[in-house]
PDB file of C-alpha atoms in Angstrom:
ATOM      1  CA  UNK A   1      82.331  71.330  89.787  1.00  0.00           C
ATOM      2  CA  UNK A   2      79.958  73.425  87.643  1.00  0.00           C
ATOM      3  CA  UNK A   3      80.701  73.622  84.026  1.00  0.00           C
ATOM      4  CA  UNK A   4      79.837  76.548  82.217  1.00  0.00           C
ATOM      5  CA  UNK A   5      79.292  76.464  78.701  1.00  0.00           C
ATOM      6  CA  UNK A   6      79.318  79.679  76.755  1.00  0.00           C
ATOM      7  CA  UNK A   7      78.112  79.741  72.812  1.00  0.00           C
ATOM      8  CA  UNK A   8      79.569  81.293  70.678  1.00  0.00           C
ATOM      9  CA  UNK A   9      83.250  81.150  71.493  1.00  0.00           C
ATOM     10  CA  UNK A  10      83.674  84.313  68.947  1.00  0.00           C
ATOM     11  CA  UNK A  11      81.147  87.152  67.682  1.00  0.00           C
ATOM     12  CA  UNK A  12      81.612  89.694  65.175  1.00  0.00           C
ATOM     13  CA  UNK A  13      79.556  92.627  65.491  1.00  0.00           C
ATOM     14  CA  UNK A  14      79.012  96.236  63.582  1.00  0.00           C
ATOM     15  CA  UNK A  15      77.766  98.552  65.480  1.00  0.00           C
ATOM     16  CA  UNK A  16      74.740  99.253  66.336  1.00  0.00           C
ATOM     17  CA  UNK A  17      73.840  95.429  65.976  1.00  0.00           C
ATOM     18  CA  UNK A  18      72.307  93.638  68.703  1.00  0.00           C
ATOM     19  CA  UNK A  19      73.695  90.223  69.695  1.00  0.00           C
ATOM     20  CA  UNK A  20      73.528  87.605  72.476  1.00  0.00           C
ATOM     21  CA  UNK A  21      75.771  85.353  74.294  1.00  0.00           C
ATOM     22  CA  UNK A  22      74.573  82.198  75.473  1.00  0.00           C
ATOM     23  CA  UNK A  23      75.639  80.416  78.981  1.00  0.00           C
ATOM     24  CA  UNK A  24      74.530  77.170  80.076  1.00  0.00           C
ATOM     25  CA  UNK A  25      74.853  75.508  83.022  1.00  0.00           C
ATOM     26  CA  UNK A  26      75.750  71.645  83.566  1.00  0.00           C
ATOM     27  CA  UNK A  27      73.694  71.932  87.178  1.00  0.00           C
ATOM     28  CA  UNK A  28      70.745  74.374  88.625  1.00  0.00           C
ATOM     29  CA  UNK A  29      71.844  77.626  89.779  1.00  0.00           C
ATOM     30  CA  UNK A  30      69.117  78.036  91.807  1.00  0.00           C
ATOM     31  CA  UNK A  31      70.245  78.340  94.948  1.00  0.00           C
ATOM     32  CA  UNK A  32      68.316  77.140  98.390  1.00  0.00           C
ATOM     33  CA  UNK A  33      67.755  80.961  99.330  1.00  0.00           C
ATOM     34  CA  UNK A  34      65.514  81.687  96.455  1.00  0.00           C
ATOM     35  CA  UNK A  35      68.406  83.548  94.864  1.00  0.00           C
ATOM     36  CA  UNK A  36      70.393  82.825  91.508  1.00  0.00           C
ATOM     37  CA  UNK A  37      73.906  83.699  91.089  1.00  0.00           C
ATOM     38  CA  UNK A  38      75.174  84.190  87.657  1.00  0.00           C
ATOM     39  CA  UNK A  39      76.902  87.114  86.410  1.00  0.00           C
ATOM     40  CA  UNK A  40      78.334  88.437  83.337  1.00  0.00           C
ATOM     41  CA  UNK A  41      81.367  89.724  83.406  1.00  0.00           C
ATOM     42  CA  UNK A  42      83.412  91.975  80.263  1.00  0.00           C
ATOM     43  CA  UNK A  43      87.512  91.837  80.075  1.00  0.00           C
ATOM     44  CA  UNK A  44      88.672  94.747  77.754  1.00  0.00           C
ATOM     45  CA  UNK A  45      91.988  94.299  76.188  1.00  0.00           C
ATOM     46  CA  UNK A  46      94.274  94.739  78.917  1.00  0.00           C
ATOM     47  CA  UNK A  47      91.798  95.312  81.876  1.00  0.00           C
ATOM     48  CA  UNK A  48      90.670  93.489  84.572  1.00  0.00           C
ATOM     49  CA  UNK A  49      87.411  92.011  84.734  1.00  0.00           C
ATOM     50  CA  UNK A  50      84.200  94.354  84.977  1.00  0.00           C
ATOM     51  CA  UNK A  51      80.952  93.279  86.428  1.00  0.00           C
ATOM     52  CA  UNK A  52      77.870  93.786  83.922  1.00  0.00           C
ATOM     53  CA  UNK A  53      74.839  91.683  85.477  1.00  0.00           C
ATOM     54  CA  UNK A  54      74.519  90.065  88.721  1.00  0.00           C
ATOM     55  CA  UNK A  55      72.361  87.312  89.965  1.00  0.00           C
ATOM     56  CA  UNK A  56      70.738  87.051  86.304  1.00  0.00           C
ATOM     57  CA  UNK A  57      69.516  89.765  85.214  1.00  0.00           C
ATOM     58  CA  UNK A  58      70.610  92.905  87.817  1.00  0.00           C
ATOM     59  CA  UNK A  59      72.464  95.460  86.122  1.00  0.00           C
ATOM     60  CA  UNK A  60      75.615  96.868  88.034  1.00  0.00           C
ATOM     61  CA  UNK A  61      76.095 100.521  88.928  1.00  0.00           C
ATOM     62  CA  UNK A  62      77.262 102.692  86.440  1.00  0.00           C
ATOM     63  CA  UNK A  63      76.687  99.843  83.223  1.00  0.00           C
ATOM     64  CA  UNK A  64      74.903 101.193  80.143  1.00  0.00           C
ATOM     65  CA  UNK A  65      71.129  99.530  79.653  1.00  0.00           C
ATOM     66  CA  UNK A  66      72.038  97.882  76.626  1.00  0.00           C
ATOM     67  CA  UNK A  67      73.060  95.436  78.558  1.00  0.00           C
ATOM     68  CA  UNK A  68      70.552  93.141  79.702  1.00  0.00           C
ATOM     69  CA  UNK A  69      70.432  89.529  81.529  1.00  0.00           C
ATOM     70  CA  UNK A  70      67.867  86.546  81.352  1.00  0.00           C
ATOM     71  CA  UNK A  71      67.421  83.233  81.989  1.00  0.00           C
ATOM     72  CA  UNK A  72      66.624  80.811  84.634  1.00  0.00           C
ATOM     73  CA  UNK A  73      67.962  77.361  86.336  1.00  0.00           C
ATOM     74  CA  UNK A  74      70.877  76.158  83.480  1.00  0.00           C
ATOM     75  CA  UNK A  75      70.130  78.590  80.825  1.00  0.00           C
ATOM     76  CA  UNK A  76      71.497  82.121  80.612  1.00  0.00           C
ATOM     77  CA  UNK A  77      71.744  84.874  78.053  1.00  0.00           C
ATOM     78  CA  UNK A  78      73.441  87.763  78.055  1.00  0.00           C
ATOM     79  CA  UNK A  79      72.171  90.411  75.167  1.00  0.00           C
ATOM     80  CA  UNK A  80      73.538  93.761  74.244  1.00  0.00           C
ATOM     81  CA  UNK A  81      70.940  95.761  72.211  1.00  0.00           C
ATOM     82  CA  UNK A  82      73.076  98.009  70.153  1.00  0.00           C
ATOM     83  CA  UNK A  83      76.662  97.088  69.963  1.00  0.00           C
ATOM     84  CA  UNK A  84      79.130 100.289  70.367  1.00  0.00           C
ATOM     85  CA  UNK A  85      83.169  99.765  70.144  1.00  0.00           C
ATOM     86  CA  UNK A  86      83.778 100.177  73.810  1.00  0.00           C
ATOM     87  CA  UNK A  87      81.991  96.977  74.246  1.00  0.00           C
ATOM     88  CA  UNK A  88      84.575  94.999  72.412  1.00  0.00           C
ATOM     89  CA  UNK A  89      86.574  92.322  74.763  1.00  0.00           C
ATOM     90  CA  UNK A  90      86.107  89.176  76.198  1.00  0.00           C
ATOM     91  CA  UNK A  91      82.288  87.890  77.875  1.00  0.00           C
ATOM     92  CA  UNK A  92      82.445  85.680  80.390  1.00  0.00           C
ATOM     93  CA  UNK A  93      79.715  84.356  82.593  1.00  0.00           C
ATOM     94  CA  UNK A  94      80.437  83.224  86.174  1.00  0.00           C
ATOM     95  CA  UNK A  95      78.334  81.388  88.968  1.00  0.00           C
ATOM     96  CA  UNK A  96      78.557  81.479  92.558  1.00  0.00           C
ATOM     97  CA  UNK A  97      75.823  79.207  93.528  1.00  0.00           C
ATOM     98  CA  UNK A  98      78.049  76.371  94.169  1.00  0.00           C
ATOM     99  CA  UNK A  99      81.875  75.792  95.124  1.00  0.00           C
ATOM    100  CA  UNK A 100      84.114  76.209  94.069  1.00  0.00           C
ATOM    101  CA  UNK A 101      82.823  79.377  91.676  1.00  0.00           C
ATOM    102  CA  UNK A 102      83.367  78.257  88.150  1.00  0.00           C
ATOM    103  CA  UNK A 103      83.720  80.526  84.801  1.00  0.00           C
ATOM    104  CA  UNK A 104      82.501  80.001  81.736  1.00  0.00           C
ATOM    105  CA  UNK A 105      85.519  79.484  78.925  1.00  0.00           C
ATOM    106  CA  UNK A 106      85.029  83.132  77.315  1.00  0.00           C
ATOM    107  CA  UNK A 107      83.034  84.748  74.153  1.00  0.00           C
ATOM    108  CA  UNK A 108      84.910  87.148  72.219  1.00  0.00           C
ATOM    109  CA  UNK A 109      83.449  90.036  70.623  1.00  0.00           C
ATOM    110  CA  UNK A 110      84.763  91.441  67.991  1.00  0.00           C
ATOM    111  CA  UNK A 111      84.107  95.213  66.008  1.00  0.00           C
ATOM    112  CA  UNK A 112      83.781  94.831  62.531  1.00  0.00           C
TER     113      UNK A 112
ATOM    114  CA  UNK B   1      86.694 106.274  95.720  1.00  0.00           C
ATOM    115  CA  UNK B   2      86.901 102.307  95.914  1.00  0.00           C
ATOM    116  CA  UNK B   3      89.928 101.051  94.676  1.00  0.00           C
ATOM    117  CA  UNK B   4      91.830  97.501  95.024  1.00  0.00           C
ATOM    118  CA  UNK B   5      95.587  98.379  94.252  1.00  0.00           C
ATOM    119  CA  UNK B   6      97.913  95.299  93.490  1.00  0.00           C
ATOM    120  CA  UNK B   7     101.555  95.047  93.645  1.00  0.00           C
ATOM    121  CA  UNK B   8     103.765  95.314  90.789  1.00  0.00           C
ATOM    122  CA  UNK B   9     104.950  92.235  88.491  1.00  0.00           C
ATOM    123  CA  UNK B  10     107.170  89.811  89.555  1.00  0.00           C
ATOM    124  CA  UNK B  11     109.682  87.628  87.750  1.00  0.00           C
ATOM    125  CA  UNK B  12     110.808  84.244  89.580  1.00  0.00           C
ATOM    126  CA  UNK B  13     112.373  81.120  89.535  1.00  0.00           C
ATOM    127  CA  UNK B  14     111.377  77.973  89.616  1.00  0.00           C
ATOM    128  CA  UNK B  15     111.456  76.989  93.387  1.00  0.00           C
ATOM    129  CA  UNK B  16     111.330  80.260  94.617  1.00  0.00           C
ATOM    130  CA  UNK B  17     108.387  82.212  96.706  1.00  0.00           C
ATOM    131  CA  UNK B  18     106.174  85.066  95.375  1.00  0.00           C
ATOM    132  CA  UNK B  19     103.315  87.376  97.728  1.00  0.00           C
ATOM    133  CA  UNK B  20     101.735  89.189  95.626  1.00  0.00           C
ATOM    134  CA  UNK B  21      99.045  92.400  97.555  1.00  0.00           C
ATOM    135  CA  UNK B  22      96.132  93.840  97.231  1.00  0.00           C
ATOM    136  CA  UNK B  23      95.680  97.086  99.263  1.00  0.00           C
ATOM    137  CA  UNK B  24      91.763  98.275  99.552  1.00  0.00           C
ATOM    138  CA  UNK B  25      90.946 101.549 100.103  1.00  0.00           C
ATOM    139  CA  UNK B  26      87.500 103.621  99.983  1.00  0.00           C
ATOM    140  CA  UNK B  27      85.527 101.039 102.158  1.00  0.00           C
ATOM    141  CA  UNK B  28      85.717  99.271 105.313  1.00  0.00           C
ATOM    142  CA  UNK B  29      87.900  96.412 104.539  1.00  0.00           C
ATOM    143  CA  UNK B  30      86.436  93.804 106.989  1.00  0.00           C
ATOM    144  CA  UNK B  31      83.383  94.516 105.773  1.00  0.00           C
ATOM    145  CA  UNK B  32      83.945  92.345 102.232  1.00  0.00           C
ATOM    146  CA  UNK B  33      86.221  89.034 101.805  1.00  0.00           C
ATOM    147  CA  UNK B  34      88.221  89.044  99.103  1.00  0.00           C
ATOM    148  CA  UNK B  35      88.980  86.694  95.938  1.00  0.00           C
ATOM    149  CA  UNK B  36      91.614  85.523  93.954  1.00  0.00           C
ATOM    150  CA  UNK B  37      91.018  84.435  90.510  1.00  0.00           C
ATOM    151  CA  UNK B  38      94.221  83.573  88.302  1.00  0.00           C
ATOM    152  CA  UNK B  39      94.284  84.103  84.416  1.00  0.00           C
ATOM    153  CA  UNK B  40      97.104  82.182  82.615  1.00  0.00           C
ATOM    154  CA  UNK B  41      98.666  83.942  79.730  1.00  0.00           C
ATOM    155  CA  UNK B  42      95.675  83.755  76.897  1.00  0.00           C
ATOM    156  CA  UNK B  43      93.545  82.278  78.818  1.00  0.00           C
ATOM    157  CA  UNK B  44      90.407  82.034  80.897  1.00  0.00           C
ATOM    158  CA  UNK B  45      89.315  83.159  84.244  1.00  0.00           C
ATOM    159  CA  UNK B  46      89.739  80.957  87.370  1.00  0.00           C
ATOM    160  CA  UNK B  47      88.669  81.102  90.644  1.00  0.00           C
ATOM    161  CA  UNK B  48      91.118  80.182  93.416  1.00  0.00           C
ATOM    162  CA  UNK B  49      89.437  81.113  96.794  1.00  0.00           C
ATOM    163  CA  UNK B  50      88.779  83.686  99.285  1.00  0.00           C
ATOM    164  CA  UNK B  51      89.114  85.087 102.738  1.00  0.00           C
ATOM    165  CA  UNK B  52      87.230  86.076 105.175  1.00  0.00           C
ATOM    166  CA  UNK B  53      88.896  89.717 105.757  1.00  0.00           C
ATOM    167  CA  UNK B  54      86.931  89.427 109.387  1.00  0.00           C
ATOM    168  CA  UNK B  55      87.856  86.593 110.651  1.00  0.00           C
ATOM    169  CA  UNK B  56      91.156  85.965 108.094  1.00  0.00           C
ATOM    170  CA  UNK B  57      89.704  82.138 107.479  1.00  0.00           C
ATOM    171  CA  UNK B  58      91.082  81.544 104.330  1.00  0.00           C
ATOM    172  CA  UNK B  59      89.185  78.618 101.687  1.00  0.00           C
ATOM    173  CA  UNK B  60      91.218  77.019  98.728  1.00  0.00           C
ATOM    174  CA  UNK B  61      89.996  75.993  95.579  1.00  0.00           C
ATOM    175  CA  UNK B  62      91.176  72.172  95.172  1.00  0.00           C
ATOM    176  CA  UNK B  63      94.031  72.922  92.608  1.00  0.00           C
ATOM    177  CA  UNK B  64      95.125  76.007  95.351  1.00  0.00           C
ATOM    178  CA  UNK B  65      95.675  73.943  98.489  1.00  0.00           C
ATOM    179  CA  UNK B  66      99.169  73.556  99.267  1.00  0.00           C
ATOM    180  CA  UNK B  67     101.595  76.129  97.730  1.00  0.00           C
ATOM    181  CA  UNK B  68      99.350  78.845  98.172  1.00  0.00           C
ATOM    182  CA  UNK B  69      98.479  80.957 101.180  1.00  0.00           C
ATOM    183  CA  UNK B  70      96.082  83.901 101.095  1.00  0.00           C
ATOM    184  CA  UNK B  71      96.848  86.357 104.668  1.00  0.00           C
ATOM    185  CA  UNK B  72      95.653  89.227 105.664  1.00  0.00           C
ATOM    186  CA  UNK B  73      97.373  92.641 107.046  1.00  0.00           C
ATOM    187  CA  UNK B  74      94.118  94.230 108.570  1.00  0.00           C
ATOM    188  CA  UNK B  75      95.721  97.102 109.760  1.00  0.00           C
ATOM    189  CA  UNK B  76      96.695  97.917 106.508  1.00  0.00           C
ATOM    190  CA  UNK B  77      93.494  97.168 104.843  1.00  0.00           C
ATOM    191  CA  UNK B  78      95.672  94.568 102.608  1.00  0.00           C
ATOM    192  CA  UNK B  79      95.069  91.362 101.410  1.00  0.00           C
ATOM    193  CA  UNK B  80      98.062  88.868 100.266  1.00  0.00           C
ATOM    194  CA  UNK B  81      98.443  85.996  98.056  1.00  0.00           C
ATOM    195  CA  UNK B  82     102.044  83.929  98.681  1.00  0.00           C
ATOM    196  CA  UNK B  83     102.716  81.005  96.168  1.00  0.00           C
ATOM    197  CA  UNK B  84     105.856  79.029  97.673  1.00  0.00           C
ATOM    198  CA  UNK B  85     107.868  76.137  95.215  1.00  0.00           C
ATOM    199  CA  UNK B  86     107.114  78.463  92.046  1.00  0.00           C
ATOM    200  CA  UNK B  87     106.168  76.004  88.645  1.00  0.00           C
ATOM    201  CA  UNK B  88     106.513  77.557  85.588  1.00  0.00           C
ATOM    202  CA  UNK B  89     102.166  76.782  85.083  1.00  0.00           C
ATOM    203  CA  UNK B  90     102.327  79.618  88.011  1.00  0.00           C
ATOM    204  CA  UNK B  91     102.700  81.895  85.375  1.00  0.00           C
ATOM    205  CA  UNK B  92      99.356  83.998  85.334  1.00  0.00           C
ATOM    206  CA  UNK B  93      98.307  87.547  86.251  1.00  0.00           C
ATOM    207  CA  UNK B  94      96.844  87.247  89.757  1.00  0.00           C
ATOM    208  CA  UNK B  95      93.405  89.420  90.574  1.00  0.00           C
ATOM    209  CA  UNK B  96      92.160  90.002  93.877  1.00  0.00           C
ATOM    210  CA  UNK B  97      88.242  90.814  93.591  1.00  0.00           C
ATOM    211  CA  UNK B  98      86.064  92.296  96.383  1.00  0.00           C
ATOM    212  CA  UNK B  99      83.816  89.636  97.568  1.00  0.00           C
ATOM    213  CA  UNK B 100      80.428  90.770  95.236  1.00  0.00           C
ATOM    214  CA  UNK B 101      83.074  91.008  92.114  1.00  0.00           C
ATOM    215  CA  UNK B 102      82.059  94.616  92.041  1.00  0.00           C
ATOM    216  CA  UNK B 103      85.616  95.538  92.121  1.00  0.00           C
ATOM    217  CA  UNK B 104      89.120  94.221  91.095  1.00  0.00           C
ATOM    218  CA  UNK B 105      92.445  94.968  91.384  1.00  0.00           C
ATOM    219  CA  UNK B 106      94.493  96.024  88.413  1.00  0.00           C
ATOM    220  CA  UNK B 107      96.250  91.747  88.299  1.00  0.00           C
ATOM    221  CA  UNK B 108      99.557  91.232  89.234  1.00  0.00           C
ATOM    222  CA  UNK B 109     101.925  89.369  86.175  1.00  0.00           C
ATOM    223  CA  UNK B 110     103.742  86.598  87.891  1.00  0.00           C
ATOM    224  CA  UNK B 111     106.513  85.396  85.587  1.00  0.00           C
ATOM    225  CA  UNK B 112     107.882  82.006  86.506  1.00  0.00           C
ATOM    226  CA  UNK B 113     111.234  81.260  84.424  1.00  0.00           C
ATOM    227  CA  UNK B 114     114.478  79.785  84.640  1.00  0.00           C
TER     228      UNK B 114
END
C-alpha cells in the first residue's frame, strides 16, 4: 500500500500567517493516464471531511484561494497564504492513484 | 442541493450486526459510486472501499473483506454499509463519500460495547 507521510504532525498559526503542510509519497502518484491524484482534504472539529485540492493542485468549488496545491511524483505541499480561524482542524492528504486509497496520518493546525 | 444523509448512531454488542445508510439526494445516484472511509475515535482517516452504484459491484479494502458488506437500495438512491460479528475495534464513525470526495455524509458513530 501507499504510505503517506505528512510533516508536521502539528502547526500553530496566528492569523494572517502563511504556512505549509508537507505530504510525501513512499511511491509515484503519477498515474498511467497522465493524471495525478492527490488531494487535500480539511476535518473541522466535529465535521466531516471537506475537499480543498484535487489531483495536485485543482482547487474545489466554493474553497477560498488561499489555498493552494503543488508538487509532483512523491512530493506534495499544501500552502495556505494567510491563515484565518475557520481554517483551524485537521489536514490530511489522500491519494487515489493506487489501491487501496491511502491517507496521510493528519496535520493539525492550530489558532494561536 | 447535493446532500449525502447518514443514519443516526448506533450502540451494539459485541457479536451483533449494524447497517449503517447513506441516502443521496440532489444528483443522479448511479451516476457516482460511493465510499466508505472509517475514522476510529481520535484517529485518522481510512479508506474501506466502494461501490459501483450502477452496477452495485462492491470492492473491499483488505482489512474490510469478510464482516462487511456495502449494498445498494437504488430505488431509494441509498447506499448501505452492514458490519456482522461486531468487535469492539468496530468502534468508528462511518462516512460514506461520493465517488470524487466532493461530498460526504455527516458519519455515522458506531459504538461497539458490552
Amino acid at each position: 500500500d501507499v504510505v503517506l507521510t505528512q510533516t508536521p504532525p502539528t502547526l500553530s498559526a496566528t492569523i494572517g500567517q502563511s504556512v505549509s503542510i508537507s505530504c510525501r509519497s513512499s511511491q509515484s502518484l503519477l498515474d498511467s493516464d497522465g493524471d495525478t491524484y492527490l488531494n487535500w482534504l480539511l476535518q473541522r472539529p466535529g465535521q466531516s471531511p471537506q475537499l480543498l485540492i484535487y489531483s495536485v493542485s485543482n482547487l474545489e468549488s466554493g474553497v477560498p484561494n488561499r489555498f493552494s496545491g503543488s508538487g509532483s511524483e512523491t512530493d506534495f505541499t499544501l500552502k495556505i497564504s494567510g491563515v484565518e480561524a475557520e481554517d483551524l482542524g485537521v489536514y490530511y492528504c489522500m491519494q487515489a492513484t493506487h489501491a487501496p486509497l491511502t491517507f496521510g496520518s493528519g496535520t493539525k493546525l492550530e489558532i494561536k | 442541493q447535493i446532500q449525502l444523509v447518514q443514519s443516526g448512531p448506533e450502540l451494539k454488542k459485541p457479536g451483533e450486526s449494524v447497517k449503517i445508510s447513506c441516502k443521496a439526494s440532489g444528483y443522479t445516484f448511479t451516476d457516482y459510486a460511493m465510499h466508505w472511509v472509517k475514522q476510529a475515535p481520535g484517529k485518522g482517516l481510512k479508506w474501506m472501499g466502494w461501490i459501483n452504484t450502477y452496477t452495485g459491484k462492491p470492492t473491499y479494502a483488505d482489512d474490510f473483506k469478510g464482516r462487511f458488506v456495502f449494498s445498494l437500495e437504488a430505488s431509494a438512491s441509498t447506499a448501505n454499509l452492514q458490519i456482522s460479528n461486531l468487535k469492539n475495534e468496530d468502534t468508528a464513525t462511518y462516512f460514506c463519500a461520493r465517488w470524487e470526495l466532493d461530498y460526504w455524509g455527516q458519519g455515522v458513530m458506531v459504538t461497539v460495547s458490552s
